[in-house]
PDB file of N, CA and C in Angstrom:
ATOM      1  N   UNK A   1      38.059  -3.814 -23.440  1.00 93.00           N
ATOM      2  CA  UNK A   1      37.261  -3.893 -22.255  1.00 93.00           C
ATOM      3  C   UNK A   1      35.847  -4.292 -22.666  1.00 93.00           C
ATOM      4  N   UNK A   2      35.061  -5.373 -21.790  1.00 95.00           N
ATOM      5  CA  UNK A   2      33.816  -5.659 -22.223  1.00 95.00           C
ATOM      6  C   UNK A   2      32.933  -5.417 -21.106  1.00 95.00           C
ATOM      7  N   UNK A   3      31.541  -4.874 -20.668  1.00 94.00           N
ATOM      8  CA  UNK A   3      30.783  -4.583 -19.808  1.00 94.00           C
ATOM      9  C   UNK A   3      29.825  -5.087 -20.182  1.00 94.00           C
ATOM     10  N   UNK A   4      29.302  -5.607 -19.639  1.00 95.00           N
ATOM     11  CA  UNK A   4      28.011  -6.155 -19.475  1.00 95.00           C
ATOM     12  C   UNK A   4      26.731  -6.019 -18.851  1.00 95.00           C
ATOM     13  N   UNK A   5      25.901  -5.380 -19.250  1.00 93.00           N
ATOM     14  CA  UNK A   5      24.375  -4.883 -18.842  1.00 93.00           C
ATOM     15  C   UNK A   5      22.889  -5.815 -18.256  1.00 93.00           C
ATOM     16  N   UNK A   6      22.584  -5.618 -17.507  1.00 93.00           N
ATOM     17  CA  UNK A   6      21.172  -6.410 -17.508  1.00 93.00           C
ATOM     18  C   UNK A   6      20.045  -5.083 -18.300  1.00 93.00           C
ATOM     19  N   UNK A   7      20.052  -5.175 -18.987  1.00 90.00           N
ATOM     20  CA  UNK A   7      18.480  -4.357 -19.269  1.00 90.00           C
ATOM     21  C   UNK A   7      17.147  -4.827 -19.077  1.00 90.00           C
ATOM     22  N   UNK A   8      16.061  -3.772 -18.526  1.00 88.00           N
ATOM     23  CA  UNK A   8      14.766  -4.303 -18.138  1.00 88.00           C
ATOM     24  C   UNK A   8      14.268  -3.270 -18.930  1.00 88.00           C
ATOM     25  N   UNK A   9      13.123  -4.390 -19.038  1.00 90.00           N
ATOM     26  CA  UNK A   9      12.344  -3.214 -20.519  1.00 90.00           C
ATOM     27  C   UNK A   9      10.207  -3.302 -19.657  1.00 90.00           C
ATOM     28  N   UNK A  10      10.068  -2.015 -19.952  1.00 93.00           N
ATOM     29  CA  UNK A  10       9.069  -2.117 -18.990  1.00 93.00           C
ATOM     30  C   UNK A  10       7.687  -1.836 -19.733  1.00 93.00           C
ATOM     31  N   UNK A  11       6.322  -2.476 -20.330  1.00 94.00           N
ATOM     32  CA  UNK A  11       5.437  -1.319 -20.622  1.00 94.00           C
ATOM     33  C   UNK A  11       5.268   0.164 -20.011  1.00 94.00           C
ATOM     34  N   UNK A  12       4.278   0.664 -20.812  1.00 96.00           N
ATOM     35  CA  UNK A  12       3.620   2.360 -20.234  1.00 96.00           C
ATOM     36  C   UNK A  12       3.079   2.081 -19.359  1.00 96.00           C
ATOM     37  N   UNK A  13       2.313   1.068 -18.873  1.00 96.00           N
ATOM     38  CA  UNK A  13       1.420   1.081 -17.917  1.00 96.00           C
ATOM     39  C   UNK A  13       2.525   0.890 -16.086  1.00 96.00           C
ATOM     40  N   UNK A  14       3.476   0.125 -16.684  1.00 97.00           N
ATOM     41  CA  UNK A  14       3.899  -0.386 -15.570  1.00 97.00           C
ATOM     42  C   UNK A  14       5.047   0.583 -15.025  1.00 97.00           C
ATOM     43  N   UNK A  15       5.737   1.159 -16.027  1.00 96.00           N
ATOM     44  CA  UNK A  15       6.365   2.613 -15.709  1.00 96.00           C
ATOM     45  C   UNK A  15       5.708   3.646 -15.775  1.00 96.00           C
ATOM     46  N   UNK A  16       4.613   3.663 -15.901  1.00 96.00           N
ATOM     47  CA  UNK A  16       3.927   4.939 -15.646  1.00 96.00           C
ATOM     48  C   UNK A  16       3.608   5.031 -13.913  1.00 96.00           C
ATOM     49  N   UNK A  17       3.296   3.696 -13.270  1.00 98.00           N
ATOM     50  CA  UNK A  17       2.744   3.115 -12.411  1.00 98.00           C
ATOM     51  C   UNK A  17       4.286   3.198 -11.155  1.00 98.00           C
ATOM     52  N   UNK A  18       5.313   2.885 -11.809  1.00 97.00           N
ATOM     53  CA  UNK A  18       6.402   3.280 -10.976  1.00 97.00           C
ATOM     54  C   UNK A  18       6.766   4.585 -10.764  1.00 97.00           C
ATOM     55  N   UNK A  19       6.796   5.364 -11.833  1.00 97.00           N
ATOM     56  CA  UNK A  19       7.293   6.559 -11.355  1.00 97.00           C
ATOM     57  C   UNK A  19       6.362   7.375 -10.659  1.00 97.00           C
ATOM     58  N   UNK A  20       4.815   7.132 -10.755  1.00 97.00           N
ATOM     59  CA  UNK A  20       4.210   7.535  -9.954  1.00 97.00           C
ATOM     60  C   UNK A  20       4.162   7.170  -8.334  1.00 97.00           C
ATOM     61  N   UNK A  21       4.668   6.223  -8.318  1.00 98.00           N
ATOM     62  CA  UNK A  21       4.361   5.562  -6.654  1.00 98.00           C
ATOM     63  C   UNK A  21       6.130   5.868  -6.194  1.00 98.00           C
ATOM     64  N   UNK A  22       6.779   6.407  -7.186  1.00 97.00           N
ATOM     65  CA  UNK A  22       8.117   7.314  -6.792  1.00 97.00           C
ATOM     66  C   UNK A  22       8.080   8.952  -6.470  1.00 97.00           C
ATOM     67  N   UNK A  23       7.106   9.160  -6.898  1.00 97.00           N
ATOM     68  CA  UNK A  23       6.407  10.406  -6.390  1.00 97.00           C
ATOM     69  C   UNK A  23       6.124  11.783  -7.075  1.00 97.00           C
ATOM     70  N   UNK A  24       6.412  11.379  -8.537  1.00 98.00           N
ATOM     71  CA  UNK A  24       6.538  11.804  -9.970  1.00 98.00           C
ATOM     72  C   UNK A  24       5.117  11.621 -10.452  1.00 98.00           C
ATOM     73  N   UNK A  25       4.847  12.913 -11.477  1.00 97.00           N
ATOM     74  CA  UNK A  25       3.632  13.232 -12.246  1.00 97.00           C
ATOM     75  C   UNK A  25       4.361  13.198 -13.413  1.00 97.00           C
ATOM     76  N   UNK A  26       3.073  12.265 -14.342  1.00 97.00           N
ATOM     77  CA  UNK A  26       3.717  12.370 -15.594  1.00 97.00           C
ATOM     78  C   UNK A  26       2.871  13.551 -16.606  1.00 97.00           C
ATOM     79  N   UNK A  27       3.533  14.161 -16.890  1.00 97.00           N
ATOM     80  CA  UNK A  27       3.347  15.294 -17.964  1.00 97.00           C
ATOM     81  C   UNK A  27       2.784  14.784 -18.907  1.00 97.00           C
ATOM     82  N   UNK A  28       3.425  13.757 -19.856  1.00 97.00           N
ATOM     83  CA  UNK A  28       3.446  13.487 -21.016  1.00 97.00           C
ATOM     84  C   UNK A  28       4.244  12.062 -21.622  1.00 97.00           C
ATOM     85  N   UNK A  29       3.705  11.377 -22.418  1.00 97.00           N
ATOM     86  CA  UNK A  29       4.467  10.392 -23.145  1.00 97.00           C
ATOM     87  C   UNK A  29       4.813  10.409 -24.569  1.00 97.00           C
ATOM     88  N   UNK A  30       5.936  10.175 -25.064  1.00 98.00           N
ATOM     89  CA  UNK A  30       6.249  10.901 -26.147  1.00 98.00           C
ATOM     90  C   UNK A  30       6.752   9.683 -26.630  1.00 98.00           C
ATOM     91  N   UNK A  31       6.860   9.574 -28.016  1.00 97.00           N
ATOM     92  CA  UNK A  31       7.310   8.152 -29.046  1.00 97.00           C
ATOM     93  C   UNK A  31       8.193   8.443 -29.731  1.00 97.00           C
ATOM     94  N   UNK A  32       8.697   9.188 -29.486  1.00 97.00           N
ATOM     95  CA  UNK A  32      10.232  10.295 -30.138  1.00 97.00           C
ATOM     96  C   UNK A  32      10.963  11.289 -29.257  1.00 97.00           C
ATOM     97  N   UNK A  33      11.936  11.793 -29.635  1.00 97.00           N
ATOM     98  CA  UNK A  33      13.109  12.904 -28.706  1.00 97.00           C
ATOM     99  C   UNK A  33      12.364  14.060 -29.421  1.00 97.00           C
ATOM    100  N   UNK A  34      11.584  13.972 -30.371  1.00 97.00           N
ATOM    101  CA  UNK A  34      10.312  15.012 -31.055  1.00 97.00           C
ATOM    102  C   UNK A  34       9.680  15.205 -30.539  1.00 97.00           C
ATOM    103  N   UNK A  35       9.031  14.576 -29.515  1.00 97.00           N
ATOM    104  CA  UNK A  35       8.062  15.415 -29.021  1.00 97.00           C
ATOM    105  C   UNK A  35       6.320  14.817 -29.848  1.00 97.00           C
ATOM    106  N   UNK A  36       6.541  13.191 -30.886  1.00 97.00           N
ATOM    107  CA  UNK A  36       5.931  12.794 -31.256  1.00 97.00           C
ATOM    108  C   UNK A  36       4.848  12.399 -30.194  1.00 97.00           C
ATOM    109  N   UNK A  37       3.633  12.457 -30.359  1.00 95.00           N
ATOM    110  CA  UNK A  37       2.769  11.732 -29.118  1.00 95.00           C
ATOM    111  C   UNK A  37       2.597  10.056 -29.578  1.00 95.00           C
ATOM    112  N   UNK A  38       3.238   9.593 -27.915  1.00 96.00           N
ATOM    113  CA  UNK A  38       3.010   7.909 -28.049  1.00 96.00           C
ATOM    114  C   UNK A  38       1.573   7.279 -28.479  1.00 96.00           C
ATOM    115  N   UNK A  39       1.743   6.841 -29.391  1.00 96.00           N
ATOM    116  CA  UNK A  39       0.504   6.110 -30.137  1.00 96.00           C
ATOM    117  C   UNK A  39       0.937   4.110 -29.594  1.00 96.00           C
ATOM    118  N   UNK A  40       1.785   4.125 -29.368  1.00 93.00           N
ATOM    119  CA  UNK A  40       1.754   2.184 -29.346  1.00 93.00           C
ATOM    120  C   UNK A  40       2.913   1.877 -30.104  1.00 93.00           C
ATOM    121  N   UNK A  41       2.681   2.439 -31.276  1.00 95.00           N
ATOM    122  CA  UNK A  41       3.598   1.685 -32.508  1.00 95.00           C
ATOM    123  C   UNK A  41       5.181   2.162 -32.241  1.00 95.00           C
ATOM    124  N   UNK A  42       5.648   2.997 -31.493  1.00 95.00           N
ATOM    125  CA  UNK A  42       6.562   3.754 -31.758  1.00 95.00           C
ATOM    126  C   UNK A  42       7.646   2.610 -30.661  1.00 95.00           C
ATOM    127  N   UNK A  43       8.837   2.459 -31.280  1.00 93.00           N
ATOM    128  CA  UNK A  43      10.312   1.422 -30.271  1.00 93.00           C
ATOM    129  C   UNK A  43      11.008   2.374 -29.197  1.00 93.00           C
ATOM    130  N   UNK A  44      10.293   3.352 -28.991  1.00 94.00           N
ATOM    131  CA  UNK A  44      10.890   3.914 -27.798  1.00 94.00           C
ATOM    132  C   UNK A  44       9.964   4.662 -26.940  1.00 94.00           C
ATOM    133  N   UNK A  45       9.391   5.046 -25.719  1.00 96.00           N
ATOM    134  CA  UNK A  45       8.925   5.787 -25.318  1.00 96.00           C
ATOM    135  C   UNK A  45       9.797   7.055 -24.518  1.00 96.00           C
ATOM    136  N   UNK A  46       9.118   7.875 -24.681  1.00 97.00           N
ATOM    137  CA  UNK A  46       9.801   8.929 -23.416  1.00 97.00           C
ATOM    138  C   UNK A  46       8.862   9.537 -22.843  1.00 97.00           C
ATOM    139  N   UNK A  47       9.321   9.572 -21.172  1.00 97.00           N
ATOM    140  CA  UNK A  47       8.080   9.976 -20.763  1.00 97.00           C
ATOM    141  C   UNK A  47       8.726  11.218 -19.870  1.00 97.00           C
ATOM    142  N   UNK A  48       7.613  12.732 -19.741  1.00 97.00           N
ATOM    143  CA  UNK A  48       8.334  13.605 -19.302  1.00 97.00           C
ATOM    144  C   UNK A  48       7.138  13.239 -18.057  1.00 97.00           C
ATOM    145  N   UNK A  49       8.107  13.682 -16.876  1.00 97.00           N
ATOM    146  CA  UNK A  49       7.847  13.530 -15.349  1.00 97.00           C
ATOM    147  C   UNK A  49       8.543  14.402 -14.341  1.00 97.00           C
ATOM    148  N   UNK A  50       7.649  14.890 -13.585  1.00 97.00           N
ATOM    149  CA  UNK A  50       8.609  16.167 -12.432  1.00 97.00           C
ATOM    150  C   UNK A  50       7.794  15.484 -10.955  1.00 97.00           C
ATOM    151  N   UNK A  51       8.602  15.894 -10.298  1.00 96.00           N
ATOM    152  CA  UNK A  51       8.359  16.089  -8.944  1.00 96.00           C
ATOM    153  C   UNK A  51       7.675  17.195  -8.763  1.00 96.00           C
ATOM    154  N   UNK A  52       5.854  17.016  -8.074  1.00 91.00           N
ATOM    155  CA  UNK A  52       5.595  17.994  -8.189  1.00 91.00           C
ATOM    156  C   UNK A  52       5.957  19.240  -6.928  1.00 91.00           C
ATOM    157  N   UNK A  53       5.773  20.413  -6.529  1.00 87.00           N
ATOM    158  CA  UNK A  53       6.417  21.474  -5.565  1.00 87.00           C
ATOM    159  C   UNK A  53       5.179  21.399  -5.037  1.00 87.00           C
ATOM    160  N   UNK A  54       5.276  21.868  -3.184  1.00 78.00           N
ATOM    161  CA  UNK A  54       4.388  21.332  -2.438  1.00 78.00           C
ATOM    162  C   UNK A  54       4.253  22.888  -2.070  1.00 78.00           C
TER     163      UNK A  54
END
């Protein structure tokens, strides 16, 4: 079986910028599943984000 993906790859600025106007606060951006803080250099970001409680 073969599947086939479109992937979109986004800067920080521009997913930071979406998940906010989705209605999400971002906590934090991280350059590892560590918990490394994103400096630039790092091939992955993760960014922690909640919905905040009203």
């Amino acid at each position: 079986m073969v599947q086939e993906s479109i992937l979109t790859f986004r800067d920080k600025k521009t997913l930071g910028y979406q998940l906010q106007n989705a209605g999400f606060e971002i906590h934090a951006v991280w350059g590892d599943w560590c918990r490394t803080p994103f400096d630039g250099t790092q091939p992955i970001m993760v960014f922690e984000a909640v919905v905040p409680t009203r």
